Amino acid sequence: MGWFPCSGKLDKKAKKKNKSDPQIAAASEKLKVNPSLDVKKDLSKDGSEHIAAQTFTFRELAAATKNFRADCLLGEGGFGRVYKGRLESTNQVVAIKQLDRNGLQGNREFLVEVLMLSLLHHPNLVNLIGYCADGDQRLLVYEYMPLGSLEDHLHDLPSDKKRLDWNTRMKIAAGAAKGLEYLHDKANPPVIYRDLKCSNILLGEGYHPKLSDFGLAKLGPVGDKTHVSTRVMGTYGYCAPEYAMTGQLTLKSDVYSFGVVLLEIITGRKAIDNSKGAGEHNLVAWARPLFKDRRKFPQMADPMLQGQYPMRGLYQALAVAAMCVQEQPTMRPLIADVVTALTYLASQTYDPDTQPPVPSSRLAPATPRSRRDNNDKKQNSGSQRDQVRGQLKA
């Protein structure tokens, strides 16, 4: 799935080539790279010694992929194609992304990706090994992630493919949240990912998740600024409503996108699925009415789990997802609090051999109205951290 304007159309200003983006300039200053449109010149003349990634010739990468042979193709998106390759110089297996010269991702996004992944390093972010900027060719070389993307394991699975169990799903959710937490809280200045979705969460051995594809990333607001104003880009179904409507981007925009991904992990449904019936095309729109009644929570669990999940864990995971996809950004939790909640859930290992599966007809007991009202008052008056902790204790 590629990326495109969330609103379905570009702002008129976005149609003009932006030769001086302050976000890129700020990142480039750290690497002493001039962010012009001449990528090869910028990455080789003044800044290559400041970038940890290697430089490759097009010939080297063509040889690594056997001239980009079809049987080496791993996938394709709006940016172009990704191939599996083996570097002759080191014998290392890698993933090589070849940007489509006529596609959506251009020089600016290519430069952002190289800059961001040269500055940012975390166990839950994909490692950039190198890049190629020969002539009009733009290629990125990453560590190879043998299990593909999260999307490959959730949607449109062939009958013989193993389904993700509950424990693995929570492990992936917690790891992806930790990657986002690093971008928001550890990076300085903070980084807004802007394109969090299942296809951008890659899986290594043991289903270890790593965020990938940083071409749309933006440096977050600093000082007394509350947001970054930018053209609306991303993937339909994952964009926070306030960003899609106003172009005002905040860290909470990423939290909304994460909430959509978490819902996909829990329900097995796609963010946007036009094959569903009326009212079910949009995952968040389908889920919101169900969030209001805990008795309906079991209806939201992925049928592929076959009832093999902890009922309490399901409630808690859905409570976290519900908070993340709140329409008002101020009502969404900080990603650090989401990490706390999901790390706890990932630690509560479910054993299908000792715990019977949840019957499909089983409904959770209703919460008395007086207790619900009291809980609502406590949640509205407490901090976001207290909200998350309260859900875990429920």
GROMACS .gro file of C-alpha atoms in nm:
model
  394
    1MET     CA    1   0.000   0.000   0.000
    2GLY     CA    2   0.149   0.330  -0.102
    3TRP     CA    3   0.114   0.674   0.047
    4PHE     CA    4  -0.081   0.966  -0.093
    5PRO     CA    5  -0.256   1.280   0.031
    6CYS     CA    6  -0.494   1.180   0.311
    7SER     CA    7  -0.752   1.428   0.193
    8GLY     CA    8  -0.746   1.292  -0.161
    9LYS     CA    9  -0.609   1.618  -0.303
   10LEU     CA   10  -0.303   1.833  -0.261
   11ASP     CA   11  -0.297   2.185  -0.131
   12LYS     CA   12  -0.218   2.425  -0.415
   13LYS     CA   13   0.098   2.532  -0.237
   14ALA     CA   14   0.215   2.173  -0.228
   15LYS     CA   15   0.216   2.157  -0.607
   16LYS     CA   16   0.506   2.399  -0.615
   17LYS     CA   17   0.853   2.254  -0.565
   18ASN     CA   18   0.969   2.338  -0.217
   19LYS     CA   19   1.341   2.397  -0.247
   20SER     CA   20   1.396   2.497   0.115
   21ASP     CA   21   1.218   2.291   0.378
   22PRO     CA   22   1.311   2.408   0.730
   23GLN     CA   23   1.249   2.058   0.864
   24ILE     CA   24   1.507   1.909   0.630
   25ALA     CA   25   1.740   2.202   0.682
   26ALA     CA   26   1.741   2.143   1.057
   27ALA     CA   27   1.820   1.773   1.017
   28SER     CA   28   2.075   1.846   0.749
   29GLU     CA   29   2.254   2.099   0.967
   30LYS     CA   30   2.341   1.819   1.210
   31LEU     CA   31   2.494   1.623   0.924
   32LYS     CA   32   2.632   1.933   0.749
   33VAL     CA   33   2.441   1.840   0.434
   34ASN     CA   34   2.289   2.104   0.208
   35PRO     CA   35   1.925   2.001   0.145
   36SER     CA   36   1.894   2.099  -0.221
   37LEU     CA   37   1.739   1.883  -0.489
   38ASP     CA   38   2.076   1.757  -0.614
   39VAL     CA   39   2.085   1.453  -0.390
   40LYS     CA   40   2.401   1.294  -0.525
   41LYS     CA   41   2.595   1.617  -0.492
   42ASP     CA   42   2.462   1.680  -0.141
   43LEU     CA   43   2.533   1.334  -0.009
   44SER     CA   44   2.879   1.306  -0.157
   45LYS     CA   45   3.035   1.650  -0.172
   46ASP     CA   46   2.995   1.788   0.180
   47GLY     CA   47   2.817   1.536   0.395
   48SER     CA   48   2.916   1.179   0.322
   49GLU     CA   49   3.177   1.173   0.598
   50HIS     CA   50   2.903   1.263   0.846
   51ILE     CA   51   2.668   0.985   0.736
   52ALA     CA   52   2.721   0.637   0.876
   53ALA     CA   53   2.552   0.471   0.577
   54GLN     CA   54   2.770   0.335   0.296
   55THR     CA   55   2.750   0.458  -0.061
   56PHE     CA   56   2.694   0.203  -0.336
   57THR     CA   57   2.714   0.224  -0.714
   58PHE     CA   58   2.415   0.124  -0.919
   59ARG     CA   59   2.623  -0.154  -1.070
   60GLU     CA   60   2.691  -0.304  -0.725
   61LEU     CA   61   2.322  -0.312  -0.637
   62ALA     CA   62   2.223  -0.446  -0.976
   63ALA     CA   63   2.469  -0.731  -0.922
   64ALA     CA   64   2.332  -0.791  -0.572
   65THR     CA   65   1.980  -0.838  -0.708
   66LYS     CA   66   2.081  -1.026  -1.026
   67ASN     CA   67   1.979  -0.722  -1.232
   68PHE     CA   68   1.661  -0.674  -1.026
   69ARG     CA   69   1.529  -1.010  -1.130
   70ALA     CA   70   1.161  -1.081  -1.069
   71ASP     CA   71   1.228  -1.370  -0.832
   72CYS     CA   72   1.419  -1.131  -0.603
   73LEU     CA   73   1.119  -0.898  -0.570
   74LEU     CA   74   0.993  -0.871  -0.212
   75GLY     CA   75   0.718  -0.615  -0.259
   76GLU     CA   76   0.600  -0.297  -0.425
   77GLY     CA   77   0.444   0.026  -0.303
   78GLY     CA   78   0.397   0.390  -0.395
   79PHE     CA   79   0.773   0.447  -0.358
   80GLY     CA   80   0.875   0.171  -0.599
   81ARG     CA   81   0.999  -0.186  -0.557
   82VAL     CA   82   1.192  -0.369  -0.285
   83TYR     CA   83   1.427  -0.653  -0.376
   84LYS     CA   84   1.617  -0.910  -0.177
   85GLY     CA   85   1.987  -0.902  -0.258
   86ARG     CA   86   2.327  -1.020  -0.150
   87LEU     CA   87   2.619  -0.776  -0.143
   88GLU     CA   88   2.917  -0.928  -0.320
   89SER     CA   89   3.168  -0.734  -0.110
   90THR     CA   90   3.044  -0.865   0.228
   91ASN     CA   91   2.812  -1.154   0.134
   92GLN     CA   92   2.544  -0.983   0.345
   93VAL     CA   93   2.177  -1.040   0.263
   94VAL     CA   94   1.996  -0.706   0.233
   95ALA     CA   95   1.672  -0.545   0.120
   96ILE     CA   96   1.715  -0.291  -0.161
   97LYS     CA   97   1.447  -0.031  -0.223
   98GLN     CA   98   1.454   0.115  -0.573
   99LEU     CA   99   1.257   0.437  -0.592
  100ASP     CA  100   1.031   0.469  -0.893
  101ARG     CA  101   1.164   0.762  -1.095
  102ASN     CA  102   0.806   0.845  -1.194
  103GLY     CA  103   0.654   0.760  -0.855
  104LEU     CA  104   0.539   0.955  -0.552
  105GLN     CA  105   0.861   0.951  -0.354
  106GLY     CA  106   1.119   1.191  -0.491
  107ASN     CA  107   1.453   1.342  -0.403
  108ARG     CA  108   1.322   1.514  -0.091
  109GLU     CA  109   1.185   1.195   0.064
  110PHE     CA  110   1.498   1.003  -0.035
  111LEU     CA  111   1.717   1.261   0.140
  112VAL     CA  112   1.492   1.262   0.449
  113GLU     CA  113   1.521   0.885   0.478
  114VAL     CA  114   1.900   0.887   0.458
  115LEU     CA  115   1.925   1.174   0.707
  116MET     CA  116   1.676   1.034   0.956
  117LEU     CA  117   1.812   0.681   0.963
  118SER     CA  118   2.167   0.813   0.991
  119LEU     CA  119   2.069   1.014   1.298
  120LEU     CA  120   1.832   0.767   1.462
  121HIS     CA  121   1.926   0.426   1.601
  122HIS     CA  122   1.703   0.199   1.810
  123PRO     CA  123   1.630  -0.176   1.826
  124ASN     CA  124   1.279  -0.105   1.695
  125LEU     CA  125   1.387   0.104   1.395
  126VAL     CA  126   1.512  -0.060   1.075
  127ASN     CA  127   1.884  -0.017   1.006
  128LEU     CA  128   1.992   0.167   0.693
  129ILE     CA  129   2.308   0.009   0.553
  130GLY     CA  130   2.361   0.242   0.261
  131TYR     CA  131   2.227   0.424  -0.041
  132CYS     CA  132   2.290   0.484  -0.410
  133ALA     CA  133   2.241   0.813  -0.594
  134ASP     CA  134   2.387   0.742  -0.938
  135GLY     CA  135   2.246   0.972  -1.203
  136ASP     CA  136   1.869   0.959  -1.167
  137GLN     CA  137   1.878   0.629  -0.977
  138ARG     CA  138   1.774   0.640  -0.611
  139LEU     CA  139   1.819   0.324  -0.406
  140LEU     CA  140   1.825   0.252  -0.033
  141VAL     CA  141   1.987  -0.055   0.123
  142TYR     CA  142   1.844  -0.188   0.450
  143GLU     CA  143   1.899  -0.483   0.677
  144TYR     CA  144   1.692  -0.776   0.552
  145MET     CA  145   1.383  -0.851   0.763
  146PRO     CA  146   1.308  -1.219   0.695
  147LEU     CA  147   0.945  -1.225   0.811
  148GLY     CA  148   0.827  -0.938   0.592
  149SER     CA  149   0.576  -0.681   0.718
  150LEU     CA  150   0.304  -0.699   0.982
  151GLU     CA  151   0.053  -0.656   0.701
  152ASP     CA  152   0.175  -0.984   0.546
  153HIS     CA  153   0.077  -1.167   0.866
  154LEU     CA  154  -0.260  -1.001   0.930
  155HIS     CA  155  -0.440  -0.955   0.601
  156ASP     CA  156  -0.523  -1.173   0.299
  157LEU     CA  157  -0.334  -1.472   0.436
  158PRO     CA  158  -0.316  -1.793   0.232
  159SER     CA  159  -0.475  -2.092   0.401
  160ASP     CA  160  -0.141  -2.256   0.475
  161LYS     CA  161   0.015  -1.953   0.647
  162LYS     CA  162   0.047  -1.950   1.025
  163ARG     CA  163  -0.180  -1.702   1.202
  164LEU     CA  164  -0.035  -1.471   1.464
  165ASP     CA  165  -0.126  -1.579   1.815
  166TRP     CA  166  -0.224  -1.335   2.090
  167ASN     CA  167   0.118  -1.330   2.259
  168THR     CA  168   0.295  -1.250   1.932
  169ARG     CA  169   0.047  -0.973   1.852
  170MET     CA  170   0.104  -0.803   2.185
  171LYS     CA  171   0.482  -0.840   2.147
  172ILE     CA  172   0.467  -0.671   1.805
  173ALA     CA  173   0.240  -0.394   1.932
  174ALA     CA  174   0.468  -0.322   2.229
  175GLY     CA  175   0.782  -0.319   2.012
  176ALA     CA  176   0.629  -0.086   1.753
  177ALA     CA  177   0.519   0.148   2.032
  178LYS     CA  178   0.874   0.151   2.171
  179GLY     CA  179   1.008   0.254   1.831
  180LEU     CA  180   0.759   0.539   1.822
  181GLU     CA  181   0.843   0.636   2.180
  182TYR     CA  182   1.210   0.668   2.081
  183LEU     CA  183   1.116   0.906   1.798
  184HIS     CA  184   0.889   1.117   2.020
  185ASP     CA  185   1.075   1.121   2.351
  186LYS     CA  186   1.440   1.029   2.296
  187ALA     CA  187   1.519   1.197   1.963
  188ASN     CA  188   1.613   1.564   1.995
  189PRO     CA  189   1.429   1.738   1.841
  190PRO     CA  190   1.142   1.490   1.844
  191VAL     CA  191   1.047   1.319   1.518
  192ILE     CA  192   0.692   1.277   1.390
  193TYR     CA  193   0.684   0.954   1.189
  194ARG     CA  194   0.372   1.052   0.987
  195ASP     CA  195   0.330   0.720   0.805
  196LEU     CA  196   0.271   0.454   1.070
  197LYS     CA  197   0.084   0.157   0.921
  198CYS     CA  198   0.106  -0.223   0.920
  199SER     CA  199   0.304  -0.237   0.596
  200ASN     CA  200   0.574  -0.014   0.751
  201ILE     CA  201   0.625  -0.240   1.053
  202LEU     CA  202   0.880  -0.501   0.946
  203LEU     CA  203   0.941  -0.826   1.133
  204GLY     CA  204   1.274  -0.991   1.205
  205GLU     CA  205   1.351  -1.327   1.363
  206GLY     CA  206   1.117  -1.406   1.651
  207TYR     CA  207   0.868  -1.149   1.515
  208HIS     CA  208   1.081  -0.861   1.643
  209PRO     CA  209   0.920  -0.544   1.498
  210LYS     CA  210   1.101  -0.248   1.344
  211LEU     CA  211   0.957   0.072   1.199
  212SER     CA  212   1.065   0.141   0.841
  213ASP     CA  213   1.016   0.394   0.563
  214PHE     CA  214   1.099   0.740   0.701
  215GLY     CA  215   1.049   0.937   0.381
  216LEU     CA  216   0.755   1.131   0.526
  217ALA     CA  217   0.903   1.189   0.873
  218LYS     CA  218   0.910   1.546   1.006
  219LEU     CA  219   1.097   1.708   1.293
  220GLY     CA  220   0.840   1.787   1.561
  221PRO     CA  221   0.758   2.123   1.723
  222VAL     CA  222   1.014   2.269   1.964
  223GLY     CA  223   1.000   2.546   2.222
  224ASP     CA  224   0.655   2.695   2.266
  225LYS     CA  225   0.527   2.565   1.932
  226THR     CA  226   0.236   2.321   1.953
  227HIS     CA  227   0.241   2.179   1.602
  228VAL     CA  228   0.412   2.169   1.265
  229SER     CA  229   0.217   2.294   0.964
  230THR     CA  230   0.273   2.085   0.654
  231ARG     CA  231   0.098   1.949   0.350
  232VAL     CA  232  -0.125   1.654   0.428
  233MET     CA  233   0.051   1.331   0.333
  234GLY     CA  234   0.012   0.979   0.462
  235THR     CA  235  -0.206   0.675   0.404
  236TYR     CA  236  -0.584   0.695   0.400
  237GLY     CA  237  -0.738   0.532   0.706
  238TYR     CA  238  -0.440   0.602   0.932
  239CYS     CA  239  -0.432   0.986   0.930
  240ALA     CA  240  -0.550   1.167   1.242
  241PRO     CA  241  -0.865   1.369   1.162
  242GLU     CA  242  -0.725   1.705   1.276
  243TYR     CA  243  -0.417   1.659   1.058
  244ALA     CA  244  -0.621   1.557   0.755
  245MET     CA  245  -0.842   1.865   0.793
  246THR     CA  246  -0.591   2.134   0.888
  247GLY     CA  247  -0.241   2.011   0.802
  248GLN     CA  248  -0.139   2.073   1.165
  249LEU     CA  249   0.087   1.786   1.263
  250THR     CA  250   0.166   1.690   1.624
  251LEU     CA  251   0.309   1.392   1.809
  252LYS     CA  252  -0.052   1.296   1.888
  253SER     CA  253  -0.110   1.250   1.514
  254ASP     CA  254   0.125   0.950   1.533
  255VAL     CA  255  -0.058   0.821   1.841
  256TYR     CA  256  -0.382   0.813   1.641
  257SER     CA  257  -0.213   0.617   1.362
  258PHE     CA  258  -0.075   0.377   1.619
  259GLY     CA  259  -0.426   0.327   1.756
  260VAL     CA  260  -0.544   0.223   1.410
  261VAL     CA  261  -0.256  -0.026   1.382
  262LEU     CA  262  -0.336  -0.165   1.728
  263LEU     CA  263  -0.698  -0.211   1.622
  264GLU     CA  264  -0.580  -0.400   1.314
  265ILE     CA  265  -0.365  -0.624   1.534
  266ILE     CA  266  -0.656  -0.700   1.768
  267THR     CA  267  -0.937  -0.735   1.514
  268GLY     CA  268  -0.755  -0.866   1.206
  269ARG     CA  269  -0.945  -0.606   1.002
  270LYS     CA  270  -0.791  -0.358   0.758
  271ALA     CA  271  -0.787   0.015   0.828
  272ILE     CA  272  -0.992   0.061   0.512
  273ASP     CA  273  -1.173  -0.237   0.361
  274ASN     CA  274  -1.423  -0.167   0.083
  275SER     CA  275  -1.518  -0.534   0.069
  276LYS     CA  276  -1.700  -0.497   0.403
  277GLY     CA  277  -2.064  -0.402   0.433
  278ALA     CA  278  -2.198  -0.050   0.478
  279GLY     CA  279  -2.068   0.113   0.795
  280GLU     CA  280  -1.774  -0.125   0.821
  281HIS     CA  281  -1.542   0.013   0.550
  282ASN     CA  282  -1.351   0.231   0.797
  283LEU     CA  283  -1.207   0.038   1.092
  284VAL     CA  284  -1.221   0.325   1.342
  285ALA     CA  285  -1.578   0.419   1.243
  286TRP     CA  286  -1.681   0.054   1.290
  287ALA     CA  287  -1.506   0.024   1.626
  288ARG     CA  288  -1.624   0.347   1.794
  289PRO     CA  289  -1.983   0.235   1.870
  290LEU     CA  290  -1.851  -0.098   2.000
  291PHE     CA  291  -1.611   0.076   2.238
  292LYS     CA  292  -1.911   0.207   2.432
  293ASP     CA  293  -2.028  -0.138   2.540
  294ARG     CA  294  -1.780  -0.378   2.700
  295ARG     CA  295  -2.019  -0.665   2.632
  296LYS     CA  296  -1.943  -0.624   2.263
  297PHE     CA  297  -1.564  -0.639   2.303
  298PRO     CA  298  -1.543  -1.012   2.224
  299GLN     CA  299  -1.709  -0.937   1.888
  300MET     CA  300  -1.403  -0.727   1.801
  301ALA     CA  301  -1.145  -1.002   1.849
  302ASP     CA  302  -0.996  -1.146   1.530
  303PRO     CA  303  -1.190  -1.467   1.446
  304MET     CA  304  -0.855  -1.618   1.341
  305LEU     CA  305  -0.758  -1.623   1.709
  306GLN     CA  306  -1.034  -1.883   1.757
  307GLY     CA  307  -1.102  -1.759   2.108
  308GLN     CA  308  -0.743  -1.819   2.219
  309TYR     CA  309  -0.680  -1.492   2.400
  310PRO     CA  310  -0.719  -1.368   2.760
  311MET     CA  311  -1.052  -1.190   2.804
  312ARG     CA  312  -0.901  -0.934   3.040
  313GLY     CA  313  -0.611  -0.875   2.801
  314LEU     CA  314  -0.855  -0.816   2.516
  315TYR     CA  315  -1.043  -0.556   2.722
  316GLN     CA  316  -0.723  -0.378   2.817
  317ALA     CA  317  -0.579  -0.377   2.463
  318LEU     CA  318  -0.905  -0.241   2.322
  319ALA     CA  319  -0.915   0.025   2.596
  320VAL     CA  320  -0.568   0.145   2.490
  321ALA     CA  321  -0.669   0.147   2.122
  322ALA     CA  322  -0.986   0.341   2.204
  323MET     CA  323  -0.786   0.611   2.382
  324CYS     CA  324  -0.538   0.638   2.094
  325VAL     CA  325  -0.808   0.700   1.831
  326GLN     CA  326  -0.992   0.969   2.025
  327GLU     CA  327  -1.104   1.244   1.787
  328GLN     CA  328  -0.960   1.517   2.008
  329PRO     CA  329  -0.579   1.494   2.013
  330THR     CA  330  -0.559   1.624   2.372
  331MET     CA  331  -0.759   1.321   2.485
  332ARG     CA  332  -0.507   1.074   2.340
  333PRO     CA  333  -0.237   0.933   2.569
  334LEU     CA  334   0.133   1.000   2.533
  335ILE     CA  335   0.315   0.721   2.352
  336ALA     CA  336   0.519   0.656   2.669
  337ASP     CA  337   0.199   0.562   2.850
  338VAL     CA  338   0.097   0.337   2.563
  339VAL     CA  339   0.435   0.163   2.589
  340THR     CA  340   0.378   0.109   2.962
  341ALA     CA  341   0.038  -0.049   2.897
  342LEU     CA  342   0.144  -0.270   2.608
  343THR     CA  343   0.467  -0.383   2.775
  344TYR     CA  344   0.253  -0.503   3.062
  345LEU     CA  345   0.013  -0.682   2.828
  346ALA     CA  346   0.301  -0.844   2.639
  347SER     CA  347   0.438  -0.975   2.970
  348GLN     CA  348   0.106  -1.146   3.056
  349THR     CA  349   0.168  -1.458   2.851
  350TYR     CA  350  -0.144  -1.646   2.745
  351ASP     CA  351  -0.112  -2.026   2.747
  352PRO     CA  352  -0.381  -2.192   2.532
  353ASP     CA  353  -0.295  -2.530   2.687
  354THR     CA  354  -0.394  -2.419   3.037
  355GLN     CA  355  -0.653  -2.152   2.956
  356PRO     CA  356  -0.963  -2.258   2.762
  357PRO     CA  357  -1.057  -2.060   2.451
  358VAL     CA  358  -1.321  -1.791   2.484
  359PRO     CA  359  -1.652  -1.920   2.338
  360SER     CA  360  -1.769  -1.703   2.052
  361SER     CA  361  -2.108  -1.657   2.218
  362ARG     CA  362  -1.963  -1.550   2.553
  363LEU     CA  363  -2.045  -1.196   2.657
  364ALA     CA  364  -1.871  -0.997   2.926
  365PRO     CA  365  -2.081  -0.901   3.229
  366ALA     CA  366  -2.222  -0.553   3.207
  367THR     CA  367  -2.066  -0.285   3.425
  368PRO     CA  368  -2.327  -0.128   3.659
  369ARG     CA  369  -2.425   0.220   3.547
  370SER     CA  370  -2.326   0.386   3.874
  371ARG     CA  371  -1.981   0.231   3.854
  372ARG     CA  372  -1.945   0.335   3.491
  373ASP     CA  373  -2.035   0.693   3.578
  374ASN     CA  374  -1.783   0.700   3.862
  375ASN     CA  375  -1.515   0.557   3.635
  376ASP     CA  376  -1.590   0.820   3.372
  377LYS     CA  377  -1.554   1.098   3.628
  378LYS     CA  378  -1.223   0.959   3.751
  379GLN     CA  379  -1.090   0.926   3.396
  380ASN     CA  380  -1.194   1.278   3.301
  381SER     CA  381  -1.032   1.428   3.609
  382GLY     CA  382  -0.716   1.216   3.609
  383SER     CA  383  -0.404   1.239   3.398
  384GLN     CA  384  -0.355   1.040   3.080
  385ARG     CA  385  -0.110   0.814   3.263
  386ASP     CA  386  -0.376   0.740   3.526
  387GLN     CA  387  -0.623   0.655   3.251
  388VAL     CA  388  -0.392   0.392   3.108
  389ARG     CA  389  -0.306   0.247   3.448
  390GLY     CA  390  -0.674   0.243   3.541
  391GLN     CA  391  -0.757   0.038   3.235
  392LEU     CA  392  -0.486  -0.214   3.321
  393LYS     CA  393  -0.628  -0.257   3.671
  394ALA     CA  394  -0.986  -0.299   3.545
   0.00000   0.00000   0.00000
